[in-house]
Coordinates of C-alpha atoms and ligand atoms in Angstrom, one line a residue:
M1 CA 0.0 0.0 0.3
S2 CA 1.6 3.4 -0.6
P3 CA 1.7 5.9 2.3
S4 CA -1.0 8.1 0.6
E5 CA -3.4 6.1 0.3
A6 CA -5.7 6.8 3.3
F7 CA -5.8 11.0 2.3
D8 CA -7.4 12.8 -0.8
P9 CA -4.1 14.6 -1.7
D10 CA -6.8 17.2 -3.2
I11 CA -8.2 17.6 0.7
L12 CA -5.2 17.9 2.6
A13 CA -3.7 20.6 -0.4
L14 CA -6.9 23.0 1.0
P15 CA -5.7 26.4 3.2
L16 CA -7.7 24.1 5.6
Y17 CA -4.3 22.4 6.6
D18 CA -0.7 23.8 7.5
N19 CA 2.4 22.0 6.1
I20 CA 2.7 20.4 9.4
H21 CA -0.9 18.4 9.0
R22 CA 0.5 17.5 5.4
A23 CA 3.5 16.2 6.3
L24 CA 1.9 14.3 9.4
A25 CA -0.3 12.4 7.2
A26 CA 2.5 11.1 4.9
D27 CA 4.4 9.7 8.2
I28 CA 1.3 8.4 9.6
G29 CA 0.5 6.7 6.4
E30 CA 3.9 5.6 5.7
W31 CA 4.1 4.1 9.4
C32 CA 0.5 2.1 9.2
G33 CA 1.9 1.0 5.5
D34 CA 4.9 -0.6 6.9
R35 CA 2.6 -2.8 9.3
A36 CA -0.4 -3.0 6.7
E37 CA 1.1 -6.8 6.4
A38 CA 1.5 -7.7 10.1
W39 CA -1.7 -6.0 10.8
A40 CA -3.8 -8.1 8.2
A41 CA -2.1 -11.2 9.3
M42 CA -2.5 -10.5 13.1
D43 CA -5.1 -13.0 14.6
T44 CA -8.0 -10.9 16.5
G45 CA -9.2 -13.5 18.3
D46 CA -8.3 -12.1 21.7
P47 CA -8.7 -8.5 21.3
A48 CA -7.5 -7.5 24.9
A49 CA -3.7 -9.1 24.1
V50 CA -4.2 -7.2 20.9
G51 CA -5.5 -3.8 22.2
R52 CA -2.1 -4.0 24.7
T53 CA 0.3 -4.8 21.8
M54 CA -1.4 -2.0 19.8
L55 CA -1.0 0.3 22.4
T56 CA 2.8 -0.5 23.1
E57 CA 3.5 -0.2 19.1
L58 CA 1.8 3.6 19.3
G59 CA 3.1 4.5 22.2
R60 CA 6.7 3.3 21.1
S61 CA 6.6 4.9 17.8
G62 CA 5.7 8.0 19.6
W63 CA 2.2 8.9 17.9
L64 CA 0.5 9.1 21.5
R65 CA 3.5 11.8 22.3
H66 CA 1.0 14.7 22.4
L67 CA -0.7 13.5 24.9
G68 CA 1.9 14.3 27.2
P69 CA 1.3 16.9 30.2
D70 CA 3.7 19.6 29.2
Q71 CA 2.8 19.2 25.1
P72 CA 0.9 22.3 23.2
G73 CA -3.0 22.5 23.3
P74 CA -4.3 19.9 21.0
D75 CA -4.7 19.9 17.6
T76 CA -8.2 18.3 16.0
R77 CA -6.6 18.4 12.3
A78 CA -3.7 16.2 13.3
L79 CA -6.2 13.8 15.5
C80 CA -8.6 13.3 12.6
L81 CA -6.0 12.6 10.4
R82 CA -3.7 10.0 12.4
R83 CA -7.5 8.8 13.1
Q84 CA -8.4 8.5 9.2
A85 CA -4.7 6.6 8.4
L86 CA -5.4 4.0 11.3
A87 CA -8.8 3.5 10.6
Y88 CA -7.8 3.2 6.6
H89 CA -5.0 0.2 7.8
E90 CA -6.4 -1.5 10.8
D91 CA -9.6 -1.0 13.5
L92 CA -8.6 -1.9 16.3
A93 CA -5.3 0.3 15.9
D94 CA -7.7 3.5 15.6
F95 CA -10.2 1.5 17.9
T96 CA -7.2 1.8 21.3
Y97 CA -5.5 5.1 19.5
S98 CA -9.1 7.0 20.1
I99 CA -9.2 5.7 23.6
Q100 CA -6.3 7.1 24.9
E101 CA -7.3 9.7 23.5
L102 CA -10.4 10.4 24.8
V103 CA -8.8 9.7 28.4
A104 CA -5.8 12.2 28.0
T105 CA -8.4 14.9 26.8
A106 CA -10.7 14.8 30.0
I107 CA -7.6 14.8 32.3
S108 CA -5.6 17.6 30.3
R109 CA -8.6 19.6 29.9
H110 CA -10.3 19.1 33.4
G111 CA -7.4 18.0 35.8
T112 CA -5.1 19.3 38.3
A113 CA -1.7 20.0 37.7
E114 CA -0.3 17.2 39.8
Q115 CA -3.4 15.0 38.3
R116 CA -1.7 15.7 34.8
H117 CA 1.5 14.8 35.5
R118 CA 1.0 12.0 37.7
E119 CA -1.5 10.5 35.2
L120 CA -1.0 11.7 31.7
P121 CA 3.1 10.1 30.9
G122 CA 1.6 7.1 30.9
L123 CA -0.7 7.3 28.4
A124 CA 1.5 9.5 26.3
D125 CA 4.3 6.2 26.3
G126 CA 1.6 3.2 26.0
T127 CA 2.7 1.8 29.0
R128 CA -1.0 2.6 30.9
A129 CA -4.0 1.7 28.7
G130 CA -7.1 4.7 29.9
A131 CA -10.7 3.6 29.7
L132 CA -13.5 6.6 29.8
A133 CA -16.9 4.9 31.9
L134 CA -19.6 7.0 31.2
S135 CA -22.6 4.2 30.0
E136 CA -24.3 2.5 32.5
P137 CA -27.2 -0.3 31.8
G138 CA -30.0 2.1 31.9
A139 CA -27.8 5.5 30.8
G140 CA -26.5 5.3 27.7
S141 CA -27.7 8.2 25.0
D142 CA -29.1 9.7 28.2
L143 CA -26.0 10.4 30.3
A144 CA -28.1 12.5 33.0
A145 CA -30.2 9.2 33.9
A146 CA -26.7 7.7 35.6
V147 CA -27.2 6.4 38.6
F148 CA -24.0 4.9 39.5
E149 CA -23.0 6.0 43.0
A150 CA -20.2 7.9 45.1
I151 CA -21.3 8.2 48.7
P152 CA -18.7 10.6 50.2
D153 CA -17.0 8.6 53.2
G154 CA -14.6 10.5 55.5
D155 CA -11.9 12.2 53.2
G156 CA -13.1 9.9 50.1
F157 CA -15.8 8.5 48.8
V158 CA -16.9 4.7 47.9
L159 CA -17.9 3.9 44.8
N160 CA -20.9 0.9 43.7
G161 CA -22.7 0.4 40.6
T162 CA -22.2 -0.6 37.2
K163 CA -20.5 0.6 33.8
T164 CA -21.1 -0.8 30.6
W165 CA -20.0 -0.8 27.3
I166 CA -16.8 0.6 28.5
A167 CA -13.5 0.5 25.1
Q168 CA -10.4 -0.8 26.7
G169 CA -12.4 -1.8 30.2
D170 CA -10.5 -5.0 30.3
I171 CA -6.9 -3.9 30.0
A172 CA -7.3 -0.3 31.3
D173 CA -4.9 0.7 34.1
L174 CA -7.2 4.0 34.6
C175 CA -10.6 4.6 34.5
V176 CA -12.5 8.3 34.5
V177 CA -15.8 7.4 35.9
L178 CA -19.0 9.4 36.0
A179 CA -20.8 8.9 39.4
R180 CA -23.8 10.6 41.1
T181 CA -22.4 12.1 44.1
G182 CA -25.8 13.9 44.8
D183 CA -29.5 13.8 44.3
G184 CA -30.6 12.4 41.3
P185 CA -31.6 11.6 38.9
G186 CA -30.8 14.7 37.0
P187 CA -27.9 16.4 35.3
L188 CA -26.7 18.2 38.5
G189 CA -25.3 16.0 41.1
L190 CA -22.4 13.8 38.8
T191 CA -19.1 14.0 39.0
A192 CA -16.5 12.3 37.4
F193 CA -13.8 10.4 39.5
L194 CA -10.3 9.1 38.0
V195 CA -9.9 5.8 39.5
D196 CA -7.1 2.8 39.4
A197 CA -8.7 0.1 37.6
R198 CA -6.7 -2.3 39.9
A199 CA -8.5 -0.8 42.4
A200 CA -9.9 -3.3 44.8
G201 CA -13.9 -4.3 44.4
L202 CA -13.0 -3.4 40.7
R203 CA -14.3 -6.1 38.5
A204 CA -14.1 -6.3 34.4
E205 CA -15.9 -8.7 32.4
P206 CA -15.3 -8.8 28.5
I207 CA -17.9 -8.1 26.0
G208 CA -17.7 -9.8 22.7
A209 CA -18.6 -7.5 19.8
I210 CA -19.8 -7.4 16.2
A211 CA -16.0 -6.6 15.6
P212 CA -13.6 -8.2 17.9
R213 CA -12.3 -5.6 20.0
S214 CA -11.1 -4.7 24.4
W215 CA -14.7 -3.8 25.2
A216 CA -15.9 -4.6 28.9
E217 CA -18.5 -4.2 31.8
L218 CA -17.2 -2.6 35.0
T219 CA -18.6 -3.4 38.3
F220 CA -17.3 -1.4 41.1
T221 CA -18.2 -2.8 44.7
D222 CA -17.6 -0.5 47.7
V223 CA -14.5 0.5 45.1
R224 CA -12.7 3.5 47.8
V225 CA -10.7 6.5 46.3
G226 CA -9.9 9.6 47.9
S227 CA -10.6 13.3 47.5
E228 CA -7.7 13.7 45.0
A229 CA -9.5 11.3 42.5
V230 CA -12.3 14.0 41.9
L231 CA -11.8 15.0 38.1
G232 CA -13.1 19.1 37.7
E233 CA -15.4 20.4 39.9
R234 CA -17.7 18.2 41.9
G235 CA -21.2 18.2 40.8
Q236 CA -19.7 19.2 37.3
G237 CA -19.1 15.6 36.0
L238 CA -21.6 15.7 33.1
V239 CA -19.8 19.1 31.9
V240 CA -16.4 17.1 32.1
A241 CA -18.2 13.9 29.6
L242 CA -20.1 16.3 27.4
D243 CA -16.8 18.9 26.8
V244 CA -14.9 15.6 25.8
L245 CA -17.3 13.8 24.0
E246 CA -17.9 16.9 22.0
R247 CA -14.2 17.4 21.7
A248 CA -13.9 14.0 20.0
R249 CA -16.6 14.0 17.8
T250 CA -15.0 15.5 15.0
S251 CA -12.7 12.5 14.8
V252 CA -15.1 9.8 14.5
A253 CA -16.0 11.4 11.3
G254 CA -11.9 11.1 10.8
A255 CA -12.3 7.4 11.4
A256 CA -15.4 7.0 9.1
L257 CA -13.8 8.8 6.4
G258 CA -10.6 6.0 6.8
F259 CA -13.1 2.9 6.7
G260 CA -14.9 4.3 3.7
R261 CA -12.1 5.6 1.8
R262 CA -10.3 2.0 1.9
A263 CA -13.9 0.4 1.2
F264 CA -13.9 2.9 -2.2
R265 CA -10.4 1.6 -3.0
L266 CA -11.0 -1.9 -2.7
A267 CA -14.2 -1.8 -4.5
R268 CA -12.7 0.5 -7.5
G269 CA -10.0 -2.6 -7.4
H270 CA -12.4 -5.4 -7.7
A271 CA -14.7 -3.8 -10.4
R272 CA -11.1 -2.9 -12.4
T273 CA -10.0 -7.0 -12.5
R274 CA -13.5 -8.8 -12.1
K275 CA -14.5 -10.1 -15.1
A276 CA -18.2 -9.9 -16.6
Y277 CA -20.5 -10.1 -19.8
G278 CA -17.0 -9.8 -21.7
G279 CA -15.6 -6.9 -19.9
R280 CA -14.9 -5.8 -16.8
L281 CA -17.1 -5.0 -13.8
A282 CA -15.8 -1.3 -14.0
D283 CA -17.4 -0.9 -17.5
L284 CA -20.9 -1.8 -16.2
Q285 CA -22.9 1.9 -16.0
L286 CA -24.6 0.9 -12.7
V287 CA -21.4 -0.3 -11.0
R288 CA -19.6 3.0 -12.4
A289 CA -22.6 5.0 -11.2
S290 CA -22.2 3.3 -7.6
L291 CA -18.3 4.1 -7.7
A292 CA -19.2 7.9 -8.6
K293 CA -21.8 8.1 -5.9
M294 CA -19.3 6.4 -3.2
D295 CA -16.4 9.1 -4.4
V296 CA -18.8 12.0 -4.0
E297 CA -20.0 11.0 -0.3
L298 CA -16.1 10.4 0.7
S299 CA -15.6 14.1 -0.7
A300 CA -18.3 15.7 1.4
A301 CA -17.4 14.2 3.8
A302 CA -13.7 14.9 3.9
L303 CA -14.6 18.3 3.3
L304 CA -17.1 18.6 6.5
T305 CA -14.7 16.7 8.5
S306 CA -11.9 19.6 7.2
R307 CA -14.1 22.4 8.3
A308 CA -15.0 21.2 11.8
A309 CA -11.0 20.1 12.4
W310 CA -10.4 23.7 11.3
A311 CA -12.8 25.6 13.4
T312 CA -12.0 23.9 16.5
D313 CA -8.3 24.5 15.6
L314 CA -8.6 27.9 15.1
G315 CA -11.0 28.8 18.5
H316 CA -14.6 29.2 16.4
D317 CA -17.7 28.0 17.3
Y318 CA -17.3 24.4 16.2
A319 CA -20.1 22.2 18.0
K320 CA -22.8 22.3 15.3
H321 CA -19.7 21.5 12.1
A322 CA -18.6 18.7 14.7
S323 CA -22.0 17.5 14.9
T324 CA -22.4 17.7 10.9
A325 CA -19.3 15.8 10.3
K326 CA -19.7 12.7 12.6
L327 CA -23.3 12.8 11.5
Y328 CA -22.6 12.6 7.7
A329 CA -19.3 11.0 7.4
T330 CA -20.4 8.2 9.4
E331 CA -23.7 7.6 7.5
A332 CA -21.9 7.9 4.5
A333 CA -19.4 5.3 5.4
G334 CA -22.0 2.5 5.9
E335 CA -23.4 3.3 2.7
I336 CA -19.9 3.0 0.9
V337 CA -19.2 -0.1 2.8
D338 CA -22.0 -1.7 2.0
R339 CA -21.9 -0.4 -1.6
A340 CA -18.6 -1.8 -1.7
V341 CA -19.9 -4.9 -0.8
Q342 CA -22.4 -5.2 -3.2
I343 CA -19.7 -4.7 -6.1
F344 CA -17.0 -7.5 -4.3
G345 CA -20.4 -9.8 -4.6
A346 CA -20.2 -13.3 -2.9
A347 CA -16.3 -12.5 -2.1
G348 CA -17.6 -9.6 0.0
L349 CA -19.1 -11.9 2.5
V350 CA -15.6 -14.5 3.2
A351 CA -15.4 -14.5 6.8
G352 CA -12.2 -12.8 8.1
S353 CA -11.9 -11.0 4.5
P354 CA -11.1 -7.3 4.1
M355 CA -14.5 -6.3 2.7
E356 CA -16.0 -8.5 5.6
R357 CA -14.8 -7.2 8.5
L358 CA -14.8 -3.5 7.3
Y359 CA -18.7 -4.3 6.8
R360 CA -18.9 -5.2 10.7
Q361 CA -16.0 -2.6 11.9
V362 CA -18.2 0.2 10.3
R363 CA -21.0 -0.3 12.4
S364 CA -20.8 1.2 15.7
L365 CA -19.7 4.3 14.4
R366 CA -23.1 5.6 14.1
I367 CA -23.8 4.6 17.6
Y368 CA -20.7 5.4 20.2
E369 CA -20.1 9.3 20.8
G370 CA -23.5 10.0 20.4
P371 CA -26.4 7.8 18.1
S372 CA -27.0 9.6 14.8
E373 CA -30.3 10.3 16.4
V374 CA -28.9 12.4 18.8
I375 CA -26.5 14.4 16.7
E376 CA -29.6 15.1 14.5
M377 CA -31.3 16.3 17.3
T378 CA -28.5 18.6 18.5
I379 CA -27.9 20.2 15.2
A380 CA -31.5 20.7 15.2
D381 CA -31.3 22.5 18.4
A382 CA -28.6 24.7 16.4
L383 CA -30.6 25.9 13.6
Ligands
FAD1 C1 -17.9 0.0 20.1 C2 -18.6 1.1 21.0 C3 -17.6 1.3 22.2 C4 -18.3 2.1 22.8 N1 -17.6 2.5 24.2 C5 -17.7 3.1 25.4 C6 -17.1 4.0 26.2 O1 -15.6 3.7 26.1 N2 -17.4 4.7 27.3 C7 -18.7 4.8 27.4 O2 -19.1 4.9 28.0 N3 -19.5 4.0 26.6 C8 -19.4 3.3 25.2 N4 -20.3 3.4 24.3 C9 -21.4 3.3 24.5 C10 -22.1 4.2 23.7 O3 -21.5 5.6 24.2 C11 -23.6 4.2 23.9 O4 -23.6 3.0 23.5 C12 -24.4 5.4 23.4 O5 -24.0 6.4 23.7 C13 -25.7 5.3 23.3 O6 -26.3 4.3 24.4 P1 -27.1 3.2 24.3 O7 -26.4 2.0 23.6 O8 -27.2 2.8 25.8 O9 -28.1 3.4 23.3 P2 -30.0 4.3 24.0 O10 -29.9 5.3 24.6 O11 -31.1 2.9 24.7 O12 -30.7 4.1 22.7 C14 -30.9 3.3 21.5 C15 -31.3 4.0 20.3 O13 -32.7 4.8 20.1 C16 -32.5 6.2 19.7 N5 -32.1 7.2 20.2 C17 -31.5 7.6 21.6 N6 -31.7 8.7 22.0 C18 -32.6 9.2 21.5 C19 -33.1 10.6 20.8 N7 -32.9 11.5 21.8 N8 -33.7 10.6 19.9 C20 -34.1 10.0 18.8 N9 -33.6 8.5 18.8 C21 -32.9 8.5 19.8 C22 -30.9 5.8 19.1 O14 -31.2 5.1 17.7 C23 -29.8 4.8 19.5 O15 -29.3 4.3 19.0 C24 -19.4 2.2 23.3 C25 -20.2 1.9 22.6 C26 -19.9 1.2 21.6 C27 -20.5 0.5 20.6

């Protein structure tokens, strides 16, 4: 694979990007390209082990370095480009990367200097895995319904409850946990905590996923933390959670672009070589129309993603742009992958083949960090 395959050079050439981003795209494209064969041959039967390996690789190669405590502020365009390249080449690399980024963002934006210097170095060198534990069996999209409780006890708190669907939950060393410290239910009275994932009373149960990944339910039974574990202001936990999710939203669009672009390129390659009716699939008008629609959707998704990332980096009001990019890019990626499977015919359904894996991998993007319907509501609110 050539290093630049994951990106559209015409998009990168736009003034929405700086040379530093173009250089980054080339570097991460090359790094992923060097690993493509090994990743393709990887046994994903134990997603927790793969997650650990990915984390070590990302950390050793410096792709998490910017999460350290003394690094310059976030660069959303860089974040999106990294996710685009990683998702293009390997779902699990993107998954691991994105969760480290989420957890580090929560700490760097809402932590004290002491918390940043204690927690961020291990996240930035890939020696410690982070997890962001917000969702509960009874509270997903509606996080204000969270019932997981943190009861004040002496100079600390005692945590009890269940968190579910937690990415890296079974390999985490550190969890950011949203808990109710005040009267509920409702948006007030939630507090974010930094919890050592090896704490007594914390149990992780892996969850099997449509596309294998480190994913778990976490049960807390009388887990004790000190007052220094509070992340941000007490009672402001929902603000912490929503701030982190809103900042990450554009990066989900970046990952969608990676999956979509890979599917498009595979389908185009197949259509050009597959013989049919005395010619090639790529000569059939309906197949050509399908490829054209994919290309248009990829361009639109890339432009929306670039606008949202640029607006964030320049300090403009970005929330609506981020939602628009996430909604469009993830829905388009689903359609593109589906069209690509159709062009492959039965060959697109062979278990473990790149197309079949993409079909499973892309589905979660329309649900996590805000299902499409919730994103539509936020866009409508901003009209
Ligand atoms: C791969 C993956 C990784 C995840 N990782 C994490 C993680 O690391 N940490 C974490 O805390 N959570 C994680 N989640 C959970 C994720 O955040 C939730 O799945 C998401 O918030 C939706 O919550 P829910 O699944 O409980 O769906 P529900 O809230 O029950 O919603 C179900 C469906 O109802 C519809 N719906 C919901 N709200 C509305 C609305 N307002 N208007 C119209 N329709 C609506 C949507 O179609 C939605 O898909 C992950 C999920 C996935 C799939």
